[in-house]
Short mmCIF file of C-alpha atoms in Angstrom, two decimals:
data_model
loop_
_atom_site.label_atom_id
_atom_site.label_comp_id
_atom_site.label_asym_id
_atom_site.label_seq_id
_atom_site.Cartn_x
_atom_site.Cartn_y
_atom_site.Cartn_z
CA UNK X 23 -3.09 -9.33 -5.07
CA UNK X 24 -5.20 -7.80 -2.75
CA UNK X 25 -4.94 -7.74 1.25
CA UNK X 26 -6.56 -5.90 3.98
CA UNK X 27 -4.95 -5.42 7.48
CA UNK X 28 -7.37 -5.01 10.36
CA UNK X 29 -6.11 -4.25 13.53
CA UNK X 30 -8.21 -5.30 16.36
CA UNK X 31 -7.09 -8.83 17.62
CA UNK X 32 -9.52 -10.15 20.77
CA UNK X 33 -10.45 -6.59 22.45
CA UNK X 34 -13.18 -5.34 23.95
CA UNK X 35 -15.15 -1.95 22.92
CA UNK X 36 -16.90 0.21 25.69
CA UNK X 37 -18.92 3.12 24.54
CA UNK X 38 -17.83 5.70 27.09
CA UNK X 39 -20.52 8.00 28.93
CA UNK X 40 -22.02 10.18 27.92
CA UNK X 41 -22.26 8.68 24.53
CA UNK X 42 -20.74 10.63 21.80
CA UNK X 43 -18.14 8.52 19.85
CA UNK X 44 -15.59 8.85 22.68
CA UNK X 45 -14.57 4.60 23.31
CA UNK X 46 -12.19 2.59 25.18
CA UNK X 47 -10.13 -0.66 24.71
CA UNK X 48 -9.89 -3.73 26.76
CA UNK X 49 -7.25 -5.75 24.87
CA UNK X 50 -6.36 -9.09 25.58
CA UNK X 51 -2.51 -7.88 25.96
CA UNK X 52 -3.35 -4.31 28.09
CA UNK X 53 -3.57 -0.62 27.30
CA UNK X 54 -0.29 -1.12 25.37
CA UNK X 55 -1.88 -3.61 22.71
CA UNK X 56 -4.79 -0.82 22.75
CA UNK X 57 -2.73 1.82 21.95
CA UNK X 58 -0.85 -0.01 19.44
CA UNK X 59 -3.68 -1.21 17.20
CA UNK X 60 -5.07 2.90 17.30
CA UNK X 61 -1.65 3.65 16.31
CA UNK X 62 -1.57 0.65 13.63
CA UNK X 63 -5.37 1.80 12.96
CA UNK X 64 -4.37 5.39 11.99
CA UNK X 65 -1.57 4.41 9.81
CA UNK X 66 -3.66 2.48 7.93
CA UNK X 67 -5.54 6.16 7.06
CA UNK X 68 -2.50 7.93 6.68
CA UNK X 69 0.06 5.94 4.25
CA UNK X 70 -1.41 5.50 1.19
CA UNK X 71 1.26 3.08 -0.39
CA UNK X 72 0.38 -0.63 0.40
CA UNK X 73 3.61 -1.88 0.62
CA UNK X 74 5.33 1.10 2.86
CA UNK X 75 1.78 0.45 4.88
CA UNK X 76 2.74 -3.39 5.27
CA UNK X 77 6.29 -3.12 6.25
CA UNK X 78 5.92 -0.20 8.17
CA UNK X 79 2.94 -2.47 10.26
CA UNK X 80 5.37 -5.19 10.40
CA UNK X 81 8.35 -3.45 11.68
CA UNK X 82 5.89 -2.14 14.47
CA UNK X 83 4.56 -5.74 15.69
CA UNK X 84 8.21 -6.59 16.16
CA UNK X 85 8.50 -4.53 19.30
CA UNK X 86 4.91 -3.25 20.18
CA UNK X 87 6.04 -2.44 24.00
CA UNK X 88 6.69 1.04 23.51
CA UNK X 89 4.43 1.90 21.01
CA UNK X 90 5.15 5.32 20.03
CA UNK X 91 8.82 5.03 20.48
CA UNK X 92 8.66 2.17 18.01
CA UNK X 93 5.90 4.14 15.73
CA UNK X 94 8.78 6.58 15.32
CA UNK X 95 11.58 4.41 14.93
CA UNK X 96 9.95 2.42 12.09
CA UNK X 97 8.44 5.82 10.62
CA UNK X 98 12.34 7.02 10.22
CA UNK X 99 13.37 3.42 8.62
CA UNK X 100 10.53 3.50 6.24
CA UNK X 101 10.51 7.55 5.55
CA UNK X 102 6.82 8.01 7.04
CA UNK X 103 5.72 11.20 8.24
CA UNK X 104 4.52 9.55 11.36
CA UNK X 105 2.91 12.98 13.01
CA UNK X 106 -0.62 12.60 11.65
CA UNK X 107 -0.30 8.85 12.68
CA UNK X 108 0.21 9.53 16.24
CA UNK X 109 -2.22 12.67 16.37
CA UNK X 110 -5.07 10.35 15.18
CA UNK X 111 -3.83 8.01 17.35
CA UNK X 112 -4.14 9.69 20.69
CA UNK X 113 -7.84 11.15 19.41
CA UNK X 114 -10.85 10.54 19.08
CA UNK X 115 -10.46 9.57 15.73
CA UNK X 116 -7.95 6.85 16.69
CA UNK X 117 -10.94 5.49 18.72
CA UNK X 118 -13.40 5.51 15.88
CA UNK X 119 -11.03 4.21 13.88
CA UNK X 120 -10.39 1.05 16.26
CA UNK X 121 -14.09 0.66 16.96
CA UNK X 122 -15.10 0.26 13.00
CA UNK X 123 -12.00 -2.60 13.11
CA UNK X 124 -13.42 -4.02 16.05
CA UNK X 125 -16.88 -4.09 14.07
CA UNK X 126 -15.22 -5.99 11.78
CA UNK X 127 -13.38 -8.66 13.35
CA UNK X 128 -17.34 -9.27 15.69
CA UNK X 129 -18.62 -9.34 12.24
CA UNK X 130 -16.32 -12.62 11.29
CA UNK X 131 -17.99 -16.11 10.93
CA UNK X 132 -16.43 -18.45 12.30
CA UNK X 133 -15.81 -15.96 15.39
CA UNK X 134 -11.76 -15.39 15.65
CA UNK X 135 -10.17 -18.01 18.31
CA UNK X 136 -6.45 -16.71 17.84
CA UNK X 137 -4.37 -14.21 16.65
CA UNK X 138 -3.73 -13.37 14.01
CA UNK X 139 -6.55 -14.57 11.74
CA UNK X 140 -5.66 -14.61 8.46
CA UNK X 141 -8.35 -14.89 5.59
CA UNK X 142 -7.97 -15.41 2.36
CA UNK X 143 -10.56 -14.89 -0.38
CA UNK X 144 -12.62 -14.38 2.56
CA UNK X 145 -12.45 -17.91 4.51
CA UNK X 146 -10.62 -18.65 7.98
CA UNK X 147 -9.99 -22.18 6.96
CA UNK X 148 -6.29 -23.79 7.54
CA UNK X 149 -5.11 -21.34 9.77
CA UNK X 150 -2.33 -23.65 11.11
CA UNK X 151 -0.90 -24.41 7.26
CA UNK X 152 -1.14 -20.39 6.83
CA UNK X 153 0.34 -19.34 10.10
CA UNK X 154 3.53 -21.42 9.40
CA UNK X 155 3.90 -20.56 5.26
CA UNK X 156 2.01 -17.99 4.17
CA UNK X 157 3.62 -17.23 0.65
CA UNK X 158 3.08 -20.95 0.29
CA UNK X 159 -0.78 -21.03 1.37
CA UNK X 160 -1.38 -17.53 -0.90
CA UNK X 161 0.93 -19.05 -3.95
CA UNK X 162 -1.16 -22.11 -4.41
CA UNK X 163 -4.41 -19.52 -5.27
CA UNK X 164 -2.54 -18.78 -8.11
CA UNK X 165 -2.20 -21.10 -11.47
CA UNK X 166 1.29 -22.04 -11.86
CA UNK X 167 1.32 -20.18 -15.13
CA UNK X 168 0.04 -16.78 -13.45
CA UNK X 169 2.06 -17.14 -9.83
CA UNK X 170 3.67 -14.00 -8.96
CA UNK X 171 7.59 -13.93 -8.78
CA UNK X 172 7.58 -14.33 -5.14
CA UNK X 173 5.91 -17.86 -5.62
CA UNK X 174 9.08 -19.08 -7.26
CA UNK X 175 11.45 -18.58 -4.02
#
């Protein structure tokens, strides 16, 4: 199974003058939210392992209201070398980084009404059902033959 994490949520992207990929955020939760999704945005560059990437991501969005303090906390639970993280996070990088999610999420049909939008095989559809039971919503893709072991919890 295959999934793609794009941080982004309902921002704003503002080309910054004079032009010359230098951007800021307007996020629908403040600077913090902004600075969070570069931060989630650059980790998604810089850990290479799926799974570390996903709980890593996860144990951030738990407590996103300091986000550095909690980039480094979860970097020393998950053993993540969180320096390049944060120094793309606070450059320009970070900001190209954000602004190619934020092309992204624009570049969704149906247009995303809440967060987080989940898709699966591509389509927005049931968001409710997937919101509250995700393994379940992802598990029923699968024949009952080929589920993965997760399925059977």
């Amino acid at each position: 199974m295959d999934y793609e994490l794009v941080p982004y949520g309902k921002a704003k992207t503002e080309e910054l003058v004079p032009p010359g990929n230098r951007y800021k955020f307007h996020c629908q939760h403040g600077s913090v939210e902004c600075h969070a999704n570069k931060i989630h945005a650059c980790a998604i560059k810089n850990i290479e392992n799926k799974a570390t990437l996903l709980k890593y991501v996860a144990c951030m969005i738990n407590d996103n209201y300091e986000a550095e303090q909690i980039a480094l906390d979860c970097s020393r639970q998950h053993n993540i070398d969180v320096n390049p993280i944060l120094q793309c996070a606070r450059s320009a990088e970070g900001e190209i980084l954000l602004k190619t999610y934020g092309e992204m999420t624009y570049a969704l049909t149906p247009k995303v009404s809440f967060i987080p939008t989940i898709l699966i095989n591509g389509n927005q559809y049931n968001q409710a059902h997937i919101l509250k039971n995700l393994w379940g919503s992802v598990c029923a893709l699968f024949p009952e033959s080929s589920q993965p072991k997760e399925c059977s919890r």
